mmCIF file of C-alpha atoms in Angstrom:
data_model
loop_
_atom_site.group_PDB
_atom_site.id
_atom_site.type_symbol
_atom_site.label_atom_id
_atom_site.label_comp_id
_atom_site.label_asym_id
_atom_site.label_seq_id
_atom_site.Cartn_x
_atom_site.Cartn_y
_atom_site.Cartn_z
ATOM 1 C CA MET K 1 94.471 68.323 185.906
ATOM 2 C CA ALA K 2 92.104 71.655 186.153
ATOM 3 C CA MET K 3 90.563 70.390 189.464
ATOM 4 C CA ALA K 4 94.507 70.110 191.176
ATOM 5 C CA ALA K 5 95.187 73.289 188.984
ATOM 6 C CA PHE K 6 92.327 75.124 191.012
ATOM 7 C CA VAL K 7 93.442 73.300 194.806
ATOM 8 C CA ARG K 8 97.102 75.008 194.101
ATOM 9 C CA ARG K 9 95.678 78.268 193.341
ATOM 10 C CA GLY K 10 93.675 78.286 197.353
ATOM 11 C CA ARG K 11 96.867 77.689 198.358
ATOM 12 C CA ARG K 12 98.600 80.464 197.126
ATOM 13 C CA ILE K 13 95.620 82.753 198.100
ATOM 14 C CA ALA K 14 96.689 81.574 201.616
ATOM 15 C CA ALA K 15 100.364 82.016 201.959
ATOM 16 C CA ALA K 16 100.032 85.126 200.205
ATOM 17 C CA SER K 17 97.540 86.522 202.805
ATOM 18 C CA SER K 18 99.784 85.052 205.003
ATOM 19 C CA LEU K 19 102.691 87.239 203.907
ATOM 20 C CA ILE K 20 101.039 90.134 205.004
ATOM 21 C CA SER K 21 101.467 89.761 207.930
ATOM 22 C CA SER K 22 103.802 87.346 210.403
ATOM 23 C CA GLN K 23 101.152 86.757 213.269
ATOM 24 C CA PRO K 24 98.733 83.637 213.389
ATOM 25 C CA ALA K 25 95.812 84.843 215.781
ATOM 26 C CA VAL K 26 92.580 83.493 214.203
ATOM 27 C CA THR K 27 91.731 80.199 212.592
ATOM 28 C CA VAL K 28 89.355 80.993 210.088
ATOM 29 C CA ARG K 29 87.148 77.917 209.141
ATOM 30 C CA SER K 30 86.965 78.340 205.469
ATOM 31 C CA SER K 31 87.276 75.662 202.843
ATOM 32 C CA LEU K 32 89.722 78.097 201.035
ATOM 33 C CA ILE K 33 92.386 78.244 203.902
ATOM 34 C CA PRO K 34 92.179 74.774 204.949
ATOM 35 C CA GLU K 35 95.391 74.057 207.570
ATOM 36 C CA GLU K 36 96.870 77.705 207.700
ATOM 37 C CA GLN K 37 95.554 79.787 209.856
ATOM 38 C CA ALA K 38 94.736 83.459 208.838
ATOM 39 C CA PRO K 39 97.087 86.104 210.027
ATOM 40 C CA LEU K 40 95.408 89.006 212.204
ATOM 41 C CA GLY K 41 94.903 91.716 210.698
ATOM 42 C CA VAL K 42 93.033 90.310 207.564
ATOM 43 C CA ARG K 43 89.236 89.610 207.674
ATOM 44 C CA TYR K 44 88.860 87.034 205.278
ATOM 45 C CA VAL K 45 89.533 86.170 201.327
ATOM 46 C CA SER K 46 87.814 88.729 199.575
ATOM 47 C CA THR K 47 84.317 87.666 197.772
ATOM 48 C CA GLN K 48 85.770 88.939 194.069
ATOM 49 C CA VAL K 49 88.187 86.139 194.021
ATOM 50 C CA VAL K 50 85.923 83.196 195.296
ATOM 51 C CA ARG K 51 83.268 85.217 192.549
ATOM 52 C CA ASN K 52 85.781 84.717 189.656
ATOM 53 C CA ARG K 53 86.982 80.864 190.820
ATOM 54 C CA MET K 54 82.985 80.232 191.153
ATOM 55 C CA LYS K 55 82.552 81.535 187.475
ATOM 56 C CA SER K 56 85.165 79.310 185.694
ATOM 57 C CA ILE K 57 84.553 76.437 187.800
ATOM 58 C CA LYS K 58 81.135 76.671 186.125
ATOM 59 C CA ASN K 59 82.450 77.384 182.752
ATOM 60 C CA ILE K 60 84.492 74.121 183.365
ATOM 61 C CA GLN K 61 81.744 72.531 184.470
ATOM 62 C CA LYS K 62 79.240 72.952 181.080
ATOM 63 C CA ILE K 63 82.749 72.542 178.529
ATOM 64 C CA THR K 64 82.530 69.018 180.071
ATOM 65 C CA LYS K 65 79.367 68.359 180.154
ATOM 66 C CA ALA K 66 79.166 69.129 176.587
ATOM 67 C CA MET K 67 82.144 66.743 175.547
ATOM 68 C CA LYS K 68 80.485 63.894 177.224
ATOM 69 C CA MET K 69 77.055 64.566 175.127
ATOM 70 C CA VAL K 70 79.796 64.412 172.185
ATOM 71 C CA ALA K 71 81.397 61.423 172.784
ATOM 72 C CA ALA K 72 78.311 59.567 173.406
ATOM 73 C CA SER K 73 76.821 60.595 170.261
ATOM 74 C CA LYS K 74 80.355 59.297 168.541
ATOM 75 C CA LEU K 75 80.073 56.279 170.546
ATOM 76 C CA ARG K 76 76.516 55.522 169.098
ATOM 77 C CA ALA K 77 78.043 55.463 165.776
ATOM 78 C CA ILE K 78 81.075 53.613 166.256
ATOM 79 C CA GLN K 79 79.238 51.311 168.654
ATOM 80 C CA THR K 80 77.233 49.233 165.557
ATOM 81 C CA LYS K 81 80.744 49.114 163.144
ATOM 82 C CA ALA K 82 82.267 47.605 166.042
ATOM 83 C CA GLU K 83 80.140 45.004 166.827
ATOM 84 C CA ASN K 84 79.439 43.896 162.916
ATOM 85 C CA SER K 85 83.364 43.902 162.945
ATOM 86 C CA ARG K 86 83.492 41.143 165.240
ATOM 87 C CA GLY K 87 82.057 38.728 162.427
ATOM 88 C CA LEU K 88 85.729 38.986 160.643
ATOM 89 C CA TRP K 89 87.861 37.849 162.791
ATOM 90 C CA GLN K 90 85.934 35.067 164.367
ATOM 91 C CA PRO K 91 85.894 32.869 161.547
ATOM 92 C CA PHE K 92 89.702 33.606 161.522
ATOM 93 C CA VAL K 93 89.989 32.087 165.072
ATOM 94 C CA ALA K 94 87.750 29.414 164.765
ATOM 95 C CA LEU K 95 90.271 28.510 161.748
ATOM 96 C CA LEU K 96 93.629 29.085 162.961
ATOM 97 C CA GLY K 97 93.264 29.864 166.382
ATOM 98 C CA ASP K 98 94.905 32.684 168.742
ATOM 99 C CA PHE K 99 98.028 31.339 170.770
ATOM 100 C CA PRO K 100 99.757 33.496 172.755
ATOM 101 C CA SER K 101 101.600 31.306 174.265
ATOM 102 C CA VAL K 102 103.258 30.317 170.816
ATOM 103 C CA ASP K 103 106.974 30.673 171.069
ATOM 104 C CA VAL K 104 108.844 32.546 168.763
ATOM 105 C CA LYS K 105 111.790 35.126 168.148
ATOM 106 C CA LYS K 106 110.852 37.671 166.457
ATOM 107 C CA ASN K 107 107.409 39.464 168.026
ATOM 108 C CA VAL K 108 105.998 42.743 167.072
ATOM 109 C CA ILE K 109 104.249 44.534 169.554
ATOM 110 C CA VAL K 110 101.216 46.430 168.100
ATOM 111 C CA THR K 111 99.843 48.938 170.519
ATOM 112 C CA ILE K 112 96.716 50.808 169.721
ATOM 113 C CA SER K 113 96.024 53.907 171.393
ATOM 114 C CA SER K 114 94.379 57.422 170.939
ATOM 115 C CA ASP K 115 95.299 60.272 169.727
ATOM 116 C CA LYS K 116 93.897 62.807 171.914
ATOM 117 C CA GLY K 117 93.513 62.772 175.753
ATOM 118 C CA LEU K 118 90.926 63.092 178.228
ATOM 119 C CA CYS K 119 89.798 59.685 177.940
ATOM 120 C CA GLY K 120 90.619 58.054 181.423
ATOM 121 C CA GLY K 121 92.993 55.401 181.929
ATOM 122 C CA ILE K 122 92.996 53.428 178.697
ATOM 123 C CA ASN K 123 96.043 54.363 177.262
ATOM 124 C CA SER K 124 98.019 53.896 180.142
ATOM 125 C CA THR K 125 96.581 50.493 180.418
ATOM 126 C CA SER K 126 97.521 49.600 177.094
ATOM 127 C CA VAL K 127 100.855 51.111 177.385
ATOM 128 C CA LYS K 128 101.365 48.782 180.681
ATOM 129 C CA ILE K 129 100.067 45.744 179.024
ATOM 130 C CA SER K 130 102.666 46.527 176.208
ATOM 131 C CA ARG K 131 105.554 46.601 178.495
ATOM 132 C CA ALA K 132 104.289 43.285 180.007
ATOM 133 C CA VAL K 133 104.304 41.420 176.815
ATOM 134 C CA TYR K 134 107.121 42.719 175.722
ATOM 135 C CA LYS K 135 109.121 41.298 178.978
ATOM 136 C CA LEU K 136 106.900 38.149 178.925
ATOM 137 C CA THR K 137 108.272 37.643 175.274
ATOM 138 C CA SER K 138 111.630 38.681 175.433
ATOM 139 C CA GLY K 139 114.428 35.931 175.614
ATOM 140 C CA PRO K 140 118.062 35.580 174.798
ATOM 141 C CA GLU K 141 117.261 35.035 171.231
ATOM 142 C CA ASN K 142 113.842 36.729 170.833
ATOM 143 C CA GLU K 143 113.674 39.933 169.931
ATOM 144 C CA ASN K 144 110.921 42.488 170.566
ATOM 145 C CA LYS K 145 109.771 45.137 168.763
ATOM 146 C CA TYR K 146 107.017 48.081 168.829
ATOM 147 C CA VAL K 147 104.305 49.598 166.131
ATOM 148 C CA LEU K 148 102.525 52.333 167.833
ATOM 149 C CA LEU K 149 98.901 53.551 166.694
ATOM 150 C CA GLY K 150 98.279 57.167 168.191
ATOM 151 C CA GLU K 151 99.740 59.591 169.399
ATOM 152 C CA LYS K 152 99.396 59.085 173.396
ATOM 153 C CA ALA K 153 101.393 55.371 173.446
ATOM 154 C CA LYS K 154 104.318 57.182 171.504
ATOM 155 C CA ALA K 155 104.250 59.731 174.373
ATOM 156 C CA GLN K 156 104.242 57.011 176.682
ATOM 157 C CA LEU K 157 106.939 54.679 175.179
ATOM 158 C CA ILE K 158 109.378 57.266 173.760
ATOM 159 C CA ARG K 159 110.463 57.401 177.753
ATOM 160 C CA ASP K 160 112.149 53.997 178.358
ATOM 161 C CA SER K 161 111.505 52.041 174.890
ATOM 162 C CA LYS K 162 113.408 54.319 172.405
ATOM 163 C CA LYS K 163 115.120 51.937 170.844
ATOM 164 C CA ASP K 164 112.648 49.206 170.508
ATOM 165 C CA ILE K 165 110.276 51.339 168.323
ATOM 166 C CA GLU K 166 110.091 50.499 164.811
ATOM 167 C CA LEU K 167 107.290 52.106 163.003
ATOM 168 C CA SER K 168 104.172 55.072 164.313
ATOM 169 C CA PHE K 169 101.227 55.865 163.036
ATOM 170 C CA THR K 170 99.204 59.058 164.057
ATOM 171 C CA GLU K 171 96.457 61.059 162.650
ATOM 172 C CA LEU K 172 94.226 57.986 162.040
ATOM 173 C CA GLN K 173 91.223 59.228 162.985
ATOM 174 C CA ARG K 174 90.560 62.277 160.397
ATOM 175 C CA ASN K 175 88.191 60.114 158.437
ATOM 176 C CA PRO K 176 85.322 58.044 159.864
ATOM 177 C CA LEU K 177 87.380 54.904 160.746
ATOM 178 C CA ASN K 178 86.858 52.258 157.892
ATOM 179 C CA TYR K 179 88.331 49.065 156.311
ATOM 180 C CA THR K 180 90.341 50.490 153.518
ATOM 181 C CA GLN K 181 91.946 52.603 156.122
ATOM 182 C CA VAL K 182 92.877 49.790 158.428
ATOM 183 C CA SER K 183 93.809 47.693 155.356
ATOM 184 C CA VAL K 184 96.952 49.950 154.039
ATOM 185 C CA LEU K 185 97.784 50.754 158.010
ATOM 186 C CA ALA K 186 98.503 46.554 157.938
ATOM 187 C CA ASP K 187 99.914 46.513 154.022
ATOM 188 C CA ASP K 188 102.159 49.340 155.832
ATOM 189 C CA ILE K 189 103.100 47.309 158.900
ATOM 190 C CA LEU K 190 103.985 43.629 156.702
ATOM 191 C CA LYS K 191 105.726 45.590 154.193
ATOM 192 C CA ASN K 192 107.968 47.567 156.598
ATOM 193 C CA VAL K 193 108.130 45.094 159.379
ATOM 194 C CA GLU K 194 109.500 41.451 159.808
ATOM 195 C CA PHE K 195 107.805 39.318 162.458
ATOM 196 C CA ASP K 196 107.330 35.974 163.596
ATOM 197 C CA ALA K 197 103.821 36.783 165.683
ATOM 198 C CA LEU K 198 102.117 40.367 165.771
ATOM 199 C CA ARG K 199 100.892 41.132 169.394
ATOM 200 C CA ILE K 200 97.771 43.450 168.995
ATOM 201 C CA ILE K 201 97.461 45.465 171.921
ATOM 202 C CA PHE K 202 94.034 47.246 172.464
ATOM 203 C CA ASN K 203 90.962 47.938 174.747
ATOM 204 C CA LYS K 204 88.226 45.390 174.207
ATOM 205 C CA PHE K 205 84.560 47.060 174.137
ATOM 206 C CA LYS K 206 82.798 45.266 176.885
ATOM 207 C CA SER K 207 80.213 47.914 177.792
ATOM 208 C CA VAL K 208 80.233 51.576 178.074
ATOM 209 C CA VAL K 209 82.026 51.315 181.804
ATOM 210 C CA SER K 210 84.043 48.480 181.009
ATOM 211 C CA PHE K 211 86.844 48.136 178.717
ATOM 212 C CA LEU K 212 89.160 45.372 178.684
ATOM 213 C CA PRO K 213 92.798 45.304 177.600
ATOM 214 C CA SER K 214 93.431 42.080 175.318
ATOM 215 C CA VAL K 215 95.990 41.223 173.573
ATOM 216 C CA ALA K 216 95.354 39.648 169.756
ATOM 217 C CA THR K 217 98.123 37.014 168.694
ATOM 218 C CA VAL K 218 98.806 36.473 164.494
ATOM 219 C CA LEU K 219 100.785 34.562 163.594
ATOM 220 C CA SER K 220 103.528 35.083 160.030
ATOM 221 C CA PRO K 221 102.587 32.320 157.691
ATOM 222 C CA GLU K 222 105.912 30.056 158.038
ATOM 223 C CA VAL K 223 105.204 30.010 161.551
ATOM 224 C CA VAL K 224 101.961 28.754 160.709
ATOM 225 C CA GLU K 225 103.384 26.196 158.536
ATOM 226 C CA ARG K 226 105.364 25.167 161.464
ATOM 227 C CA GLU K 227 102.772 24.042 163.732
ATOM 228 C CA SER K 228 100.352 23.027 161.529
ATOM 229 C CA GLU K 229 102.816 20.300 161.047
ATOM 230 C CA GLY K 230 102.821 18.922 164.893
ATOM 231 C CA GLY K 231 102.344 21.569 166.876
ATOM 232 C CA LYS K 232 99.337 23.774 168.131
ATOM 233 C CA LEU K 233 97.553 24.101 164.709
ATOM 234 C CA GLY K 234 97.511 20.089 163.892
ATOM 235 C CA GLY K 235 94.045 20.131 163.110
ATOM 236 C CA LEU K 236 94.617 22.410 160.067
ATOM 237 C CA ASP K 237 95.875 19.835 157.801
ATOM 238 C CA SER K 238 92.644 18.060 158.064
ATOM 239 C CA TYR K 239 91.505 20.833 155.538
ATOM 240 C CA GLU K 240 91.489 19.970 151.709
ATOM 241 C CA ILE K 241 93.381 22.618 149.454
ATOM 242 C CA GLU K 242 91.043 23.173 146.138
ATOM 243 C CA GLY K 243 92.156 25.124 143.244
ATOM 244 C CA GLY K 244 95.795 25.612 141.616
ATOM 245 C CA GLU K 245 97.301 27.063 145.194
ATOM 246 C CA THR K 246 99.625 25.193 147.581
ATOM 247 C CA LYS K 247 99.238 25.215 151.030
ATOM 248 C CA GLY K 248 102.156 27.670 151.367
ATOM 249 C CA GLU K 249 100.328 30.358 149.366
ATOM 250 C CA ILE K 250 97.082 30.104 150.695
ATOM 251 C CA LEU K 251 98.432 30.427 154.047
ATOM 252 C CA GLN K 252 100.139 33.244 153.273
ATOM 253 C CA ASN K 253 96.903 35.051 151.751
ATOM 254 C CA LEU K 254 95.318 34.065 155.032
ATOM 255 C CA SER K 255 97.793 35.211 157.169
ATOM 256 C CA GLU K 256 97.503 38.704 155.489
ATOM 257 C CA PHE K 257 93.947 38.899 155.428
ATOM 258 C CA GLN K 258 93.924 37.681 158.968
ATOM 259 C CA PHE K 259 96.263 40.249 159.912
ATOM 260 C CA SER K 260 93.891 42.741 158.653
ATOM 261 C CA CYS K 261 90.654 41.725 160.304
ATOM 262 C CA ILE K 262 91.766 41.836 163.404
ATOM 263 C CA LEU K 263 93.969 44.972 163.509
ATOM 264 C CA PHE K 264 90.628 46.309 161.728
ATOM 265 C CA ASN K 265 88.836 45.203 164.996
ATOM 266 C CA ALA K 266 90.979 46.103 167.245
ATOM 267 C CA VAL K 267 90.835 49.810 165.746
ATOM 268 C CA MET K 268 87.285 49.768 166.141
ATOM 269 C CA GLU K 269 86.874 48.684 169.859
ATOM 270 C CA ASN K 270 89.630 50.637 170.930
ATOM 271 C CA ALA K 271 88.041 53.819 169.463
ATOM 272 C CA CYS K 272 84.513 52.436 171.068
ATOM 273 C CA SER K 273 86.600 52.578 174.466
ATOM 274 C CA GLU K 274 88.209 55.840 173.892
ATOM 275 C CA GLN K 275 84.818 57.293 173.509
ATOM 276 C CA GLY K 276 82.952 55.383 176.274
ATOM 277 C CA ALA K 277 85.967 55.831 178.837
ATOM 278 C CA ARG K 278 85.896 59.986 177.728
ATOM 279 C CA MET K 279 82.095 59.790 178.509
ATOM 280 C CA SER K 280 82.552 58.738 181.768
ATOM 281 C CA ALA K 281 85.952 61.205 182.763
ATOM 282 C CA MET K 282 84.149 63.683 181.533
ATOM 283 C CA ASP K 283 81.005 62.745 183.569
ATOM 284 C CA SER K 284 83.191 62.480 186.904
ATOM 285 C CA SER K 285 84.683 65.650 186.183
ATOM 286 C CA SER K 286 81.453 67.378 185.857
ATOM 287 C CA ARG K 287 80.496 66.146 189.042
ATOM 288 C CA ASN K 288 83.558 67.096 191.076
ATOM 289 C CA ALA K 289 82.744 70.725 188.774
ATOM 290 C CA GLY K 290 79.627 70.976 190.360
ATOM 291 C CA GLU K 291 80.827 70.010 193.983
ATOM 292 C CA MET K 292 83.526 72.188 194.049
ATOM 293 C CA LEU K 293 80.889 74.790 192.859
ATOM 294 C CA ASP K 294 78.555 73.862 196.098
ATOM 295 C CA ARG K 295 81.514 74.379 198.790
ATOM 296 C CA LEU K 296 82.233 77.571 197.100
ATOM 297 C CA THR K 297 79.196 78.988 197.162
ATOM 298 C CA LEU K 298 78.757 77.991 200.673
ATOM 299 C CA ALA K 299 81.719 79.454 201.817
ATOM 300 C CA TYR K 300 80.988 82.539 199.310
ATOM 301 C CA ASN K 301 77.783 83.070 201.452
ATOM 302 C CA ARG K 302 79.211 82.675 204.799
ATOM 303 C CA THR K 303 81.954 85.389 203.827
ATOM 304 C CA ARG K 304 79.822 87.571 202.557
ATOM 305 C CA GLN K 305 77.101 87.331 205.741
ATOM 306 C CA ALA K 306 79.903 87.704 207.723
ATOM 307 C CA THR K 307 81.462 91.033 206.248
ATOM 308 C CA ILE K 308 77.559 92.416 206.132
ATOM 309 C CA THR K 309 77.499 91.570 209.991
ATOM 310 C CA THR K 310 80.733 93.287 210.786
ATOM 311 C CA GLU K 311 80.091 96.315 209.159
ATOM 312 C CA LEU K 312 76.490 96.494 210.571
ATOM 313 C CA ILE K 313 78.567 96.126 214.031
ATOM 314 C CA GLU K 314 81.079 98.706 213.349
ATOM 315 C CA ILE K 315 78.432 101.128 212.306
ATOM 316 C CA ILE K 316 75.923 100.284 215.309
ATOM 317 C CA SER K 317 78.684 100.793 217.924
ATOM 318 C CA GLY K 318 80.234 103.761 216.165
ATOM 319 C CA LYS K 319 76.327 105.205 216.678
ATOM 320 C CA SER K 320 75.963 104.048 220.230
ATOM 321 C CA ALA K 321 79.604 105.548 220.863
ATOM 322 C CA LEU K 322 78.997 108.896 219.567
ATOM 323 C CA GLU K 323 75.188 108.801 221.581
ATOM 324 C CA GLY K 324 76.696 107.686 224.796
ATOM 325 C CA MET F 1 107.625 25.984 150.801
ATOM 326 C CA ALA F 2 106.622 24.974 147.230
ATOM 327 C CA SER F 3 108.335 27.459 144.790
ATOM 328 C CA ASN F 4 107.228 24.965 142.243
ATOM 329 C CA ALA F 5 103.698 26.657 141.617
ATOM 330 C CA ALA F 6 103.302 29.890 140.017
ATOM 331 C CA VAL F 7 102.874 32.676 142.351
ATOM 332 C CA PRO F 8 99.659 34.837 141.123
ATOM 333 C CA PHE F 9 100.431 37.660 139.151
ATOM 334 C CA TRP F 10 99.977 40.165 141.940
ATOM 335 C CA ARG F 11 102.294 38.626 144.457
ATOM 336 C CA ALA F 12 104.479 38.480 141.317
ATOM 337 C CA ALA F 13 104.112 42.272 140.904
ATOM 338 C CA GLY F 14 104.879 42.767 144.777
ATOM 339 C CA MET F 15 101.158 43.477 146.137
ATOM 340 C CA THR F 16 100.260 41.946 149.307
ATOM 341 C CA TYR F 17 96.625 39.877 149.227
ATOM 342 C CA ILE F 18 95.466 42.782 151.182
ATOM 343 C CA THR F 19 96.530 45.150 148.365
ATOM 344 C CA TYR F 20 94.970 43.325 145.979
ATOM 345 C CA SER F 21 91.674 42.452 147.341
ATOM 346 C CA ASN F 22 91.256 46.126 148.053
ATOM 347 C CA ILE F 23 91.878 47.086 144.400
ATOM 348 C CA CYS F 24 89.080 44.137 143.756
ATOM 349 C CA ALA F 25 86.825 46.313 146.303
ATOM 350 C CA THR F 26 87.372 49.573 144.391
ATOM 351 C CA MET F 27 86.387 47.692 141.279
ATOM 352 C CA VAL F 28 83.233 46.727 142.843
ATOM 353 C CA ARG F 29 82.447 50.111 144.363
ATOM 354 C CA ASN F 30 82.816 51.704 141.118
ATOM 355 C CA CYS F 31 80.175 49.327 139.539
ATOM 356 C CA LEU F 32 77.362 50.845 141.647
ATOM 357 C CA LYS F 33 74.944 53.707 140.485
ATOM 358 C CA GLU F 34 75.685 57.154 141.736
ATOM 359 C CA PRO F 35 73.767 58.084 144.619
ATOM 360 C CA TYR F 36 75.253 54.957 146.312
ATOM 361 C CA ARG F 37 78.565 54.864 144.576
ATOM 362 C CA THR F 38 79.459 58.399 146.411
ATOM 363 C CA GLU F 39 78.609 56.928 149.660
ATOM 364 C CA ALA F 40 80.048 53.711 149.022
ATOM 365 C CA LEU F 41 83.398 55.413 147.808
ATOM 366 C CA SER F 42 83.497 57.916 150.931
ATOM 367 C CA ARG F 43 83.904 54.534 152.734
ATOM 368 C CA GLU F 44 87.489 54.346 151.178
ATOM 369 C CA LYS F 45 89.005 56.917 152.466
ATOM 370 C CA VAL F 46 92.548 56.949 154.088
ATOM 371 C CA HIS F 47 94.202 59.086 155.968
ATOM 372 C CA TYR F 48 97.018 58.788 158.181
ATOM 373 C CA SER F 49 100.656 59.688 158.922
ATOM 374 C CA VAL F 50 103.771 57.054 159.411
ATOM 375 C CA SER F 51 106.982 57.297 160.722
ATOM 376 C CA LYS F 52 109.677 55.461 160.456
ATOM 377 C CA TRP F 53 112.116 55.103 163.514
ATOM 378 C CA VAL F 54 115.611 54.739 163.680
ATOM 379 C CA ASP F 55 117.720 53.984 166.581
ATOM 380 C CA GLY F 56 115.669 55.653 168.342
ATOM 381 C CA ASN F 57 114.604 58.590 166.552
ATOM 382 C CA PRO F 58 111.911 59.028 164.315
ATOM 383 C CA GLU F 59 112.623 60.413 160.932
ATOM 384 C CA LYS F 60 110.523 62.852 158.931
ATOM 385 C CA PRO F 61 106.199 61.904 158.914
ATOM 386 C CA SER F 62 105.468 61.046 155.846
ATOM 387 C CA ILE F 63 101.352 61.611 155.094
ATOM 388 C CA ARG F 64 99.240 58.733 153.602
ATOM 389 C CA SER F 65 96.216 60.305 152.333
ATOM 390 C CA ASP F 66 94.234 58.641 149.397
ATOM 391 C CA THR F 67 91.152 59.143 148.379
ATOM 392 C CA SER F 68 91.140 55.415 147.626
ATOM 393 C CA GLN F 69 93.693 53.109 146.327
ATOM 394 C CA GLU F 70 94.779 52.904 142.816
#
């Protein structure tokens, strides 16, 4: 983004200098004027301009390096929490299963994204997968809705799916992420949205450089009951129910708790992926800034030496003209 | 769906299981002694801003910021 601005400014300098004279005669081999030919009468790009560019690129490089360190430290903090939170949903998946291919009428797609930018492509992949899931699960009698967590998903989905957005949540990371916050959020979703199946889309954190976009499916208690009576969850009936509650009761409690746990894990994993992606984005941006700086330094030195040589030649030829 | 069994008191009051378990958790956290208690209560802070969408337009966002669920 910032790099593109620099390239554009470079072309603008070349365009400005070509406006001064309309007779291109000399081809200057400089990285600042790549394609166009320098017009006659204009010597070289002023060293002041190059120096300013170098200074601003160096500042950007420092900033991106600092952002990378900050992201690395935040990642360390969240990563242990995320790995511990995996233990919350694993028993649920063992008990109730995760069936993305279940056939239901009302799907609600919960897309998790970040609030801040500069984190690489993870938000775009989440939105892309959300749209794909929407297409996959839409049918003649099916109704799909979106629930968005994070600013970035809102910004992207508002363009073409405005009508299908049900709720949107932002400012999630003001306090460090904890279970209470996510469970209150889950509660809000459960109270405001009717669903048969919830599909939670997030980036699973595999390692600092690899993030896997994943879909977790949570079914509503009615659908679980339907499936357990001869559908995919047939094994559920082989469990005995203790205590005074009925199966429907227990399934409802379980389903709410399952949603809350899975959402918690998804939010933590997405936060880790966000920090990891930001680290690698800032790292490649510092590296690009370094390369630009090298090229500009070479151009600057060439220009400087050329001006000095020209001045020397003028002085010497002037002197020899006087003597001769 | 069985409606002959009595629903538990909290569901009759309109709470979901999540709300119920959060309240229980708050009570357990309040039982801790002092240095651990403030640490644990700091793990309960909630803050987010939610906005419901009607017909493709977001309504004014409302901020839910509790320090802990009561």
